[in-house]
Amino acid sequence: MRTRTTGAIALAAAAALTLAACGGGDEPGGTGATGGGDGGEGEGGSLTIGIKFDQPGLGFMEGEEPSGFDVDVAKYVAEKLGYSEDQIEWVEAPSAQRETLLSTGQVDMIFATYSITDERRETVSFAGPYFVAGQDLLVAADNTDITGPEALEGKNLCSVTGSTSAQRIKDEHAAGVNLLEQPGYAECVTALVAGQVDAVTTDDIILAGLGAQPANQGKVKVVGNPFSEENYGVGIPKGEVELCEEINTALQEMIDDGSWEEFVRANTEGTGYTPNESLNPPEFQPCS
């Protein structure tokens, strides 16, 4: 029997064996991902994956079925690790809670537009990256004036409360831009379609995912002039090098067999968006 080597999985497997030996079949077992049987690592076990629940096109929970690019990548990796879709438990992973979810063992891995940074590496480890995004602009489909952040001088730009993206444009590119705050990016796109703002800004693939929603298709477009780099990685518990390497192997297979390109296209259809070809598909960073 092949057994997962992560700390959470090893502990869960050991707990399950102990309970079985003591005749405690009615007692609850571990909650981490567990392997079992000769049919693969996921047989009889589960995999807990953190995703965003509120990012259409990336990670969006509608009813009980999640959708989006991050979700497609997560399902692909899970299958390569030996887990079927019905063995995945999806957990909401808001940006501010991702490190806590991993360090406390509430999730086995996270796919949630999770940018790899040195600060985060102090607490968690990363596989990948599986995508390199960049801050960009979403504008009306017929807008030909706004081609980059400098063109926003005197324009109205939607800013999500608590986000630094719009403020960065004001500080570094267009001091005269007018910022309109909204609680979320979906509300920003609604304001854009209604003509209340001239542009929305955040990572390009997030903008493309929003633009691909049926209500927005054909009405908005991604400018396609990114001005930052954000490496989206798979968050895993700190120091899980072997798990990182297994995930990277799965990610490479996803790229090689064309699934990566298919997932991008399916979740950004109708927006005219294409990833930055000089950065994507990305090169993986060393596991540590």
Coordinates of C-alpha atoms in Angstrom, one line a residue:
M1 CA 0.0 0.0 0.0
R2 CA 1.4 3.4 -1.0
T3 CA 0.8 6.1 1.7
R4 CA 0.9 9.9 1.4
T5 CA 4.0 11.4 3.1
T6 CA 2.5 14.7 4.3
G7 CA 2.4 15.2 8.1
A8 CA -1.4 15.5 8.1
I9 CA -1.9 12.4 6.0
A10 CA 0.5 10.3 7.9
L11 CA -1.0 11.2 11.2
A12 CA -4.5 10.5 9.8
A13 CA -3.5 7.1 8.5
A14 CA -1.9 6.2 11.8
A15 CA -4.9 7.2 13.7
A16 CA -7.2 5.2 11.4
L17 CA -5.0 2.0 11.9
T18 CA -5.0 2.5 15.7
L19 CA -8.8 2.8 15.8
A20 CA -9.2 -0.3 13.7
A21 CA -6.9 -2.3 15.9
C22 CA -8.8 -1.3 19.0
G23 CA -12.1 -2.2 17.5
G24 CA -13.3 1.4 17.4
G25 CA -14.9 1.2 14.0
D26 CA -17.7 3.6 15.1
E27 CA -15.4 6.3 16.2
P28 CA -14.6 9.2 13.8
G29 CA -11.2 8.9 12.0
G30 CA -8.8 11.6 10.9
T31 CA -10.0 14.4 8.7
G32 CA -6.9 14.8 6.5
A33 CA -6.3 13.1 3.2
T34 CA -5.8 9.3 3.7
G35 CA -4.7 6.6 1.4
G36 CA -5.8 3.0 1.5
G37 CA -6.0 -0.3 -0.5
D38 CA -4.1 -1.2 -3.7
G39 CA -6.3 0.9 -6.0
G40 CA -4.4 4.1 -5.4
E41 CA -3.6 6.6 -2.7
G42 CA -7.1 8.1 -2.6
E43 CA -9.0 4.8 -2.3
G44 CA -11.2 5.1 0.8
G45 CA -9.7 8.5 1.8
S46 CA -10.4 12.1 1.1
L47 CA -8.6 15.3 0.1
T48 CA -9.4 18.6 1.6
I49 CA -8.8 21.5 -0.9
G50 CA -9.1 25.2 -0.2
I51 CA -10.5 27.4 -3.0
K52 CA -12.1 30.8 -3.4
F53 CA -15.9 30.7 -3.3
D54 CA -16.5 34.2 -4.7
Q55 CA -14.3 34.5 -7.8
P56 CA -16.2 33.6 -11.0
G57 CA -13.9 32.0 -13.5
L58 CA -11.3 31.1 -10.9
G59 CA -13.0 29.7 -7.8
F60 CA -16.8 30.0 -7.5
M61 CA -19.2 27.9 -5.4
E62 CA -22.7 27.8 -6.8
G63 CA -24.8 25.3 -4.9
E64 CA -22.6 22.3 -4.1
E65 CA -20.5 22.4 -7.2
P66 CA -17.4 24.7 -7.6
S67 CA -16.2 26.0 -10.9
G68 CA -13.3 28.0 -12.3
F69 CA -9.7 27.7 -13.5
D70 CA -8.3 27.0 -10.0
V71 CA -11.0 24.3 -9.5
D72 CA -10.1 22.6 -12.8
V73 CA -6.4 22.6 -11.9
A74 CA -7.2 21.2 -8.5
K75 CA -9.4 18.4 -9.8
Y76 CA -6.6 17.4 -12.3
V77 CA -3.9 17.3 -9.6
A78 CA -6.2 15.4 -7.2
E79 CA -6.9 12.8 -9.9
K80 CA -3.1 12.4 -10.6
L81 CA -2.6 11.9 -6.8
G82 CA -5.2 9.1 -6.8
Y83 CA -8.4 11.0 -5.7
S84 CA -11.6 11.1 -7.6
E85 CA -13.9 14.2 -7.5
D86 CA -16.2 12.6 -5.0
Q87 CA -13.3 12.2 -2.6
I88 CA -12.6 16.0 -2.6
E89 CA -13.9 18.2 0.2
W90 CA -14.0 21.8 -0.9
V91 CA -13.3 24.4 1.8
E92 CA -13.6 28.2 1.4
A93 CA -10.1 29.8 1.6
P94 CA -10.4 33.6 1.9
S95 CA -7.2 35.4 1.3
A96 CA -6.6 36.4 4.9
Q97 CA -7.1 32.8 6.2
R98 CA -5.0 30.8 3.8
E99 CA -1.9 30.4 5.9
T100 CA -4.0 29.6 9.0
L101 CA -5.9 26.9 7.1
L102 CA -2.7 25.2 6.1
S103 CA -0.7 25.5 9.3
T104 CA -3.6 24.2 11.4
G105 CA -4.3 21.3 9.1
Q106 CA -7.8 22.3 8.1
V107 CA -6.9 21.8 4.4
D108 CA -4.4 19.6 2.7
M109 CA -3.7 22.1 -0.1
I110 CA -4.9 25.4 -1.5
F111 CA -5.7 26.5 -5.1
A112 CA -6.9 30.1 -4.6
T113 CA -5.1 32.7 -6.7
Y114 CA -2.4 32.2 -4.1
S115 CA 0.6 34.3 -5.0
I116 CA 4.0 32.9 -4.0
T117 CA 5.9 35.4 -1.9
D118 CA 8.9 35.2 0.4
E119 CA 6.8 36.3 3.4
R120 CA 4.3 33.5 2.8
R121 CA 7.1 30.9 2.4
E122 CA 8.0 31.6 6.1
T123 CA 4.7 29.9 7.1
V124 CA 3.8 27.5 4.2
S125 CA 5.3 25.8 1.2
F126 CA 4.3 26.1 -2.4
A127 CA 4.2 23.8 -5.5
G128 CA 4.2 25.4 -8.9
P129 CA 3.5 28.1 -9.9
Y130 CA 0.7 26.8 -12.3
F131 CA 0.0 30.3 -13.6
V132 CA 1.6 33.7 -13.8
A133 CA -0.9 36.5 -13.7
G134 CA -0.3 40.3 -13.9
Q135 CA -2.3 43.3 -12.8
D136 CA -4.3 44.6 -15.8
L137 CA -7.4 46.6 -16.6
L138 CA -10.9 45.6 -17.6
V139 CA -12.7 48.2 -19.8
A140 CA -15.8 48.4 -22.0
A141 CA -15.5 46.2 -25.2
D142 CA -15.6 49.3 -27.5
N143 CA -13.0 51.3 -25.5
T144 CA -9.9 52.1 -27.5
D145 CA -8.6 54.9 -25.4
I146 CA -7.4 53.0 -22.3
T147 CA -4.4 50.9 -23.2
G148 CA -2.6 50.9 -19.9
P149 CA -2.6 52.4 -16.4
E150 CA -1.1 55.8 -17.5
A151 CA -4.3 56.4 -19.6
L152 CA -6.4 56.5 -16.5
E153 CA -5.5 60.1 -15.7
G154 CA -8.8 61.8 -14.9
K155 CA -10.8 58.6 -15.4
N156 CA -12.9 56.7 -12.9
L157 CA -11.4 53.4 -11.7
C158 CA -13.3 50.9 -9.6
S159 CA -11.5 49.9 -6.4
V160 CA -12.5 47.0 -4.2
T161 CA -12.5 47.9 -0.5
G162 CA -9.3 46.7 1.1
S163 CA -7.5 46.1 -2.2
T164 CA -4.2 47.8 -3.0
S165 CA -4.5 47.3 -6.8
A166 CA -6.3 50.6 -7.6
Q167 CA -4.3 52.6 -5.1
R168 CA -1.1 51.3 -6.7
I169 CA -2.2 52.8 -10.0
K170 CA -2.9 56.1 -8.3
D171 CA 0.5 56.1 -6.6
E172 CA 2.6 54.9 -9.5
H173 CA 0.9 55.6 -12.8
A174 CA -2.0 58.1 -12.7
A175 CA -2.2 60.4 -9.8
G176 CA -5.4 62.0 -11.1
V177 CA -7.4 58.9 -11.4
N178 CA -10.7 58.8 -9.4
L179 CA -11.3 55.8 -7.3
L180 CA -14.8 54.4 -6.7
E181 CA -14.9 51.7 -3.9
Q182 CA -17.2 48.7 -4.2
P183 CA -17.4 45.6 -1.8
G184 CA -16.3 43.1 -4.5
Y185 CA -15.1 42.8 -8.1
A186 CA -18.5 41.6 -9.4
E187 CA -19.9 44.9 -8.3
C188 CA -17.1 46.7 -10.0
V189 CA -17.9 45.0 -13.3
T190 CA -21.5 45.9 -12.9
A191 CA -20.5 49.5 -12.5
L192 CA -18.3 49.3 -15.6
V193 CA -21.1 47.8 -17.7
A194 CA -23.4 50.6 -16.4
G195 CA -20.9 53.3 -17.4
Q196 CA -20.3 54.5 -13.9
V197 CA -16.5 53.7 -14.1
D198 CA -14.1 53.6 -17.0
A199 CA -12.0 50.6 -15.8
V200 CA -11.6 47.8 -13.2
T201 CA -8.2 46.6 -12.1
T202 CA -6.9 43.4 -10.5
D203 CA -5.0 40.3 -11.8
D204 CA -5.6 39.7 -15.5
I205 CA -7.1 36.2 -15.2
I206 CA -9.5 37.3 -12.5
L207 CA -10.7 40.1 -14.8
A208 CA -11.0 37.6 -17.6
G209 CA -13.0 35.2 -15.4
L210 CA -15.4 38.0 -14.5
G211 CA -15.7 39.1 -18.1
A212 CA -16.5 35.6 -19.2
Q213 CA -19.7 35.4 -17.1
P214 CA -22.8 35.3 -19.3
A215 CA -24.1 38.7 -18.1
N216 CA -20.8 40.3 -19.1
Q217 CA -19.8 38.5 -22.3
G218 CA -19.3 40.9 -25.2
K219 CA -19.6 43.9 -23.0
V220 CA -16.1 44.1 -21.5
K221 CA -12.5 43.2 -22.4
V222 CA -9.2 42.8 -20.8
V223 CA -6.7 45.4 -22.1
G224 CA -3.9 42.9 -22.2
N225 CA -1.1 45.0 -21.0
P226 CA -0.1 43.6 -17.6
F227 CA 2.2 45.6 -15.4
S228 CA 3.1 43.2 -12.6
E229 CA 3.8 39.5 -12.0
E230 CA 1.8 37.3 -9.7
N231 CA 2.9 33.6 -9.4
Y232 CA -0.1 31.5 -8.5
G233 CA 1.1 28.4 -6.5
V234 CA -0.4 25.5 -4.7
G235 CA -0.2 26.1 -1.0
I236 CA 0.8 23.1 1.1
P237 CA 1.9 22.6 4.7
K238 CA 5.4 23.9 5.4
G239 CA 8.3 21.6 4.5
E240 CA 6.3 19.0 2.5
V241 CA 8.9 18.6 -0.2
E242 CA 7.8 15.2 -1.5
L243 CA 4.2 16.4 -1.8
C244 CA 5.4 19.5 -3.7
E245 CA 7.3 17.3 -6.1
E246 CA 4.3 15.1 -6.7
I247 CA 2.1 18.1 -7.4
N248 CA 4.7 19.5 -9.8
T249 CA 4.8 16.2 -11.7
A250 CA 1.0 16.4 -12.0
L251 CA 1.1 20.1 -13.1
Q252 CA 3.7 19.3 -15.8
E253 CA 1.5 16.5 -17.1
M254 CA -1.4 19.0 -17.2
I255 CA 0.7 21.4 -19.3
D256 CA 2.1 18.7 -21.6
D257 CA -1.3 17.1 -22.5
G258 CA -3.0 20.4 -23.3
S259 CA -5.3 20.5 -20.3
W260 CA -3.8 23.7 -18.9
E261 CA -4.5 25.6 -22.1
E262 CA -8.0 24.0 -22.2
F263 CA -8.8 25.1 -18.7
V264 CA -7.6 28.7 -19.4
R265 CA -9.7 29.0 -22.5
A266 CA -12.8 27.5 -21.0
N267 CA -12.9 29.9 -18.1
T268 CA -12.1 33.1 -20.0
E269 CA -14.1 32.5 -23.2
G270 CA -15.5 35.5 -24.9
T271 CA -13.1 38.1 -23.3
G272 CA -10.3 38.1 -25.9
Y273 CA -7.9 37.2 -23.1
T274 CA -4.7 35.3 -23.7
P275 CA -2.1 34.7 -20.9
N276 CA 1.3 36.4 -21.1
E277 CA 3.1 34.0 -23.4
S278 CA 6.5 35.0 -22.2
L279 CA 5.6 33.8 -18.7
N280 CA 3.0 31.1 -19.3
P281 CA 3.0 28.1 -19.0
P282 CA 5.3 28.9 -16.1
E283 CA 8.5 27.3 -14.9
F284 CA 8.2 25.7 -11.5
Q285 CA 10.1 27.0 -8.5
P286 CA 12.3 24.6 -6.4
C287 CA 10.5 22.7 -3.8
S288 CA 11.6 23.5 -0.3

